[in-house]
Coordinates of C-alpha atoms in Angstrom, one line a residue:
M1 CA 0.0 0.0 0.0
T2 CA 1.4 3.4 -0.9
S3 CA 1.3 5.8 2.0
T4 CA 1.2 9.6 1.8
W5 CA 3.2 12.3 3.5
D6 CA 1.6 14.9 5.8
P7 CA 3.7 18.1 5.5
G8 CA 1.9 19.6 8.5
R9 CA 2.7 16.7 10.8
Y10 CA 6.3 16.5 9.4
L11 CA 6.8 20.2 10.3
A12 CA 5.5 19.8 13.8
F13 CA 9.1 19.6 15.0
A14 CA 10.6 21.6 12.2
G15 CA 13.4 23.1 14.4
E16 CA 14.5 19.7 15.7
R17 CA 14.3 18.1 12.3
G18 CA 16.2 20.9 10.7
R19 CA 19.2 20.9 13.0
P20 CA 21.0 17.9 11.4
F21 CA 20.5 19.6 7.9
V22 CA 22.2 22.7 9.2
D23 CA 25.0 20.8 10.7
L24 CA 25.4 18.8 7.5
V25 CA 25.5 21.8 5.1
A26 CA 27.9 23.6 7.4
R27 CA 30.6 21.0 6.6
I28 CA 30.3 21.5 2.8
D29 CA 33.2 23.7 1.7
A30 CA 31.8 24.8 -1.6
T31 CA 32.4 28.5 -2.3
D32 CA 30.6 29.3 -5.6
P33 CA 28.5 26.4 -6.9
R34 CA 26.4 26.9 -10.0
I35 CA 24.0 24.0 -9.6
V36 CA 22.7 22.8 -6.2
V37 CA 20.2 19.9 -5.9
D38 CA 18.3 18.7 -2.8
L39 CA 17.1 15.1 -3.2
G40 CA 14.2 14.4 -0.9
C41 CA 13.5 18.1 -0.3
G42 CA 10.2 17.5 1.6
P43 CA 8.2 20.7 2.2
G44 CA 11.1 22.9 1.1
N45 CA 11.8 24.7 4.3
L46 CA 15.3 23.4 4.5
T47 CA 16.1 23.6 0.8
S48 CA 15.6 27.4 1.2
L49 CA 18.7 27.3 3.4
L50 CA 20.7 26.2 0.4
A51 CA 19.6 29.2 -1.5
D52 CA 20.6 31.4 1.5
R53 CA 24.0 29.8 1.6
W54 CA 24.6 30.0 -2.2
P55 CA 22.4 32.8 -3.5
A56 CA 23.9 32.8 -7.0
A57 CA 23.3 29.1 -7.5
A58 CA 20.4 27.5 -9.3
V59 CA 18.8 25.4 -6.6
T60 CA 16.4 22.6 -7.2
G61 CA 14.4 20.5 -4.8
V62 CA 13.3 17.0 -5.8
D63 CA 10.8 14.8 -3.9
S64 CA 8.7 11.8 -4.7
S65 CA 5.7 12.9 -2.6
A66 CA 3.1 15.0 -4.4
D67 CA 1.9 16.4 -1.1
M68 CA 5.4 17.5 -0.1
V69 CA 6.2 19.1 -3.5
R70 CA 2.8 20.9 -3.4
A71 CA 3.7 22.3 0.0
A72 CA 7.1 23.3 -1.1
S73 CA 5.8 25.0 -4.3
D74 CA 3.3 27.0 -2.2
S75 CA 6.0 28.1 0.3
P76 CA 8.1 31.3 0.2
A77 CA 11.0 29.1 -0.8
A78 CA 9.5 28.7 -4.2
E79 CA 10.6 32.2 -5.0
R80 CA 14.2 31.1 -5.1
V81 CA 14.0 27.3 -5.6
V82 CA 12.6 25.1 -8.3
F83 CA 10.7 22.2 -6.9
H84 CA 9.5 19.2 -8.9
R85 CA 8.2 15.7 -8.2
Q86 CA 10.4 12.7 -9.1
D87 CA 11.6 9.5 -7.5
L88 CA 15.3 9.8 -6.5
R89 CA 16.2 6.7 -8.5
D90 CA 14.5 8.1 -11.6
W91 CA 16.4 11.4 -11.1
L92 CA 19.7 9.5 -11.0
R93 CA 18.9 7.6 -14.2
E94 CA 18.1 10.8 -16.0
A95 CA 20.8 13.0 -14.5
E96 CA 23.7 13.9 -16.8
P97 CA 27.1 12.9 -15.3
G98 CA 29.0 15.5 -13.5
Q99 CA 26.4 18.3 -13.8
V100 CA 25.8 19.1 -10.1
D101 CA 28.2 21.1 -8.0
V102 CA 26.5 20.3 -4.6
L103 CA 24.2 17.3 -4.2
V104 CA 22.4 17.1 -0.8
S105 CA 20.1 14.4 0.5
N106 CA 18.7 14.8 4.0
A107 CA 16.9 12.0 5.8
T108 CA 15.9 10.3 2.5
L109 CA 18.3 7.5 1.6
Q110 CA 17.2 5.4 4.5
W111 CA 13.9 4.7 2.7
L112 CA 15.8 3.0 -0.2
P113 CA 17.0 -0.4 0.9
E114 CA 19.6 -0.4 -2.0
H115 CA 21.0 3.1 -1.3
L116 CA 24.5 1.9 -0.6
E117 CA 24.6 0.5 -4.2
L118 CA 23.4 4.0 -5.4
L119 CA 26.5 5.8 -4.1
P120 CA 28.4 5.5 -7.3
A121 CA 25.5 7.0 -9.2
L122 CA 25.1 9.8 -6.7
A123 CA 28.8 10.6 -6.8
G124 CA 28.7 10.3 -10.6
A125 CA 26.1 13.0 -10.8
V126 CA 28.5 15.5 -9.1
A127 CA 31.0 17.6 -11.0
P128 CA 34.7 16.9 -10.5
G129 CA 35.7 18.7 -7.3
G130 CA 32.0 19.0 -6.3
W131 CA 30.3 17.8 -3.1
L132 CA 28.0 15.0 -2.2
A133 CA 26.5 15.4 1.3
F134 CA 23.8 13.3 3.0
Q135 CA 22.4 12.5 6.4
V136 CA 20.4 9.5 7.5
P137 CA 18.8 8.6 10.9
G138 CA 20.6 5.8 12.7
N139 CA 18.0 5.2 15.4
H140 CA 16.5 1.9 14.2
L141 CA 17.4 0.3 17.5
A142 CA 15.8 3.0 19.6
P143 CA 12.6 2.2 21.5
S144 CA 10.6 4.4 19.1
H145 CA 11.4 1.9 16.4
T146 CA 11.7 -1.4 18.2
L147 CA 8.3 -0.9 20.0
L148 CA 6.8 -0.1 16.6
A149 CA 8.2 -3.2 15.0
E150 CA 7.1 -5.4 17.9
L151 CA 3.6 -4.1 17.9
A152 CA 3.3 -4.3 14.1
A153 CA 4.3 -8.0 14.3
E154 CA 1.5 -8.8 16.8
P155 CA -2.0 -10.0 15.6
P156 CA -4.3 -8.7 14.3
Y157 CA -1.9 -6.1 12.9
D158 CA 0.7 -8.4 11.4
V159 CA -1.2 -9.5 8.4
H160 CA -1.6 -5.8 7.3
T161 CA 1.9 -4.5 8.2
A162 CA 4.1 -7.3 6.9
G163 CA 4.9 -5.5 3.6
A164 CA 5.1 -2.0 5.0
A165 CA 8.3 -0.1 4.2
R166 CA 11.0 0.0 6.9
V167 CA 13.8 2.5 7.3
G168 CA 17.4 1.3 7.4
A169 CA 20.9 2.8 7.4
H170 CA 24.5 1.8 7.6
D171 CA 27.1 3.1 10.0
A172 CA 29.3 6.0 9.2
A173 CA 32.4 3.8 8.5
T174 CA 30.5 1.8 5.8
Y175 CA 29.6 5.0 3.9
L176 CA 33.2 6.3 4.3
R177 CA 34.8 3.2 2.9
A178 CA 32.3 3.0 0.0
L179 CA 33.0 6.5 -1.1
Q180 CA 36.7 6.3 -0.5
A181 CA 36.7 3.4 -2.9
L182 CA 35.3 5.8 -5.5
G183 CA 38.2 8.1 -4.9
C184 CA 36.3 10.7 -2.8
E185 CA 37.7 12.6 0.1
V186 CA 35.3 11.8 2.9
D187 CA 34.3 13.3 6.2
A188 CA 31.9 10.9 8.0
W189 CA 30.6 11.2 11.6
E190 CA 27.6 10.6 13.8
T191 CA 25.8 12.7 16.4
T192 CA 23.1 11.8 18.9
Y193 CA 20.8 14.8 19.5
L194 CA 18.8 15.0 22.7
H195 CA 15.5 16.6 21.5
V196 CA 13.3 17.9 24.3
L197 CA 9.7 17.5 23.1
H198 CA 6.5 19.0 24.6
G199 CA 2.9 18.3 24.0
E200 CA 0.6 15.3 24.2
D201 CA 2.3 12.1 23.1
P202 CA 5.1 14.1 21.4
V203 CA 7.2 11.0 20.5
F204 CA 4.2 9.5 18.7
T205 CA 3.7 12.8 16.8
W206 CA 7.4 12.7 15.8
V207 CA 7.5 9.2 14.5
S208 CA 4.0 9.2 13.0
G209 CA 5.3 11.9 10.6
T210 CA 8.2 9.8 9.4
G211 CA 9.3 6.3 10.4
A212 CA 5.9 5.0 11.6
R213 CA 4.0 6.4 8.7
P214 CA 4.1 3.3 6.4
I215 CA 2.9 1.0 9.1
L216 CA 0.1 3.3 10.2
H217 CA -1.1 3.7 6.6
A218 CA -1.0 0.0 6.0
L219 CA -3.6 -0.6 8.8
P220 CA -7.3 -0.4 8.0
E221 CA -9.1 2.4 9.8
D222 CA -10.9 0.0 12.2
L223 CA -7.5 -1.2 13.5
R224 CA -5.4 1.9 13.2
G225 CA -7.0 3.7 16.2
R226 CA -6.4 0.8 18.5
F227 CA -2.9 0.3 17.2
E228 CA -2.1 4.0 17.8
E229 CA -3.4 4.0 21.4
V230 CA -1.3 0.9 22.3
Y231 CA 1.7 2.4 20.6
K232 CA 1.3 5.7 22.4
A233 CA 1.0 3.9 25.8
R234 CA 4.2 2.0 25.2
L235 CA 6.0 5.2 24.0
R236 CA 4.9 7.0 27.1
A237 CA 6.5 4.3 29.3
A238 CA 9.7 4.3 27.3
Y239 CA 9.9 8.1 27.1
P240 CA 8.5 9.5 30.3
D241 CA 7.8 13.2 30.9
D242 CA 9.4 14.4 34.2
G243 CA 7.7 17.7 33.9
H244 CA 10.4 19.3 31.8
G245 CA 9.5 17.7 28.5
V246 CA 10.2 14.3 26.9
V247 CA 13.8 13.6 26.0
L248 CA 14.1 11.9 22.6
P249 CA 17.7 10.7 21.9
F250 CA 18.1 10.7 18.1
R251 CA 21.2 9.3 16.4
R252 CA 22.1 10.7 13.0
I253 CA 24.8 9.6 10.6
F254 CA 26.5 12.3 8.4
V255 CA 28.6 12.0 5.3
V256 CA 30.3 14.8 3.3
A257 CA 32.4 13.7 0.3
R258 CA 34.3 15.7 -2.2
V259 CA 34.3 14.0 -5.6
P260 CA 37.7 13.7 -7.3

């Protein structure tokens, strides 16, 4: 079943979600790129930061979600960024080799099980001396994800969620070695952010906008509400609020590579 993205829910914690993007872009040492592309641009709020960083560049945002591209095209960012809908893999197949000076992908590649095998194509789309930079979440072993997987595997949910998409990523060293093998100079690292979230069931709000989305959409309406209530209860136990907000540790993996 194909699930949709909710830009409003995704932006519920826009500041927290945006911080890794800012940290990633800060490590790109490009001075005057002509063409900058954001693969998996979402609602465009972060892509606009690329236009801020390199105002003379032609900046393009690409996303496979019609809802996200629509939100991006209706945002102020559209005054400086061209947004269009396309699957990342289709974009790679159609991209001319060596045409992009800065290629960014933020919290997108984890949705593609074969993304490690796509690294040669991603690097190949970058001009000699240009930059490939991406960030993926590395929190698949966190309670937010393990509790989700455990509940989804229980009846009566399991028959509906078995084929739902799951996020997955490699460690920083794996990406570093893969890109070094392509001749790139690579800076790879990881950071665990401690996000302090407020509101009712904030961890559920966070994950329902991203990692839990395919499973929730795979469930029929008569089961989804029950699933959500059980999942929320388990998340509250795993992430208690001590009166100062809920702490959500979130591991992120970063890679910045300069193409030879």
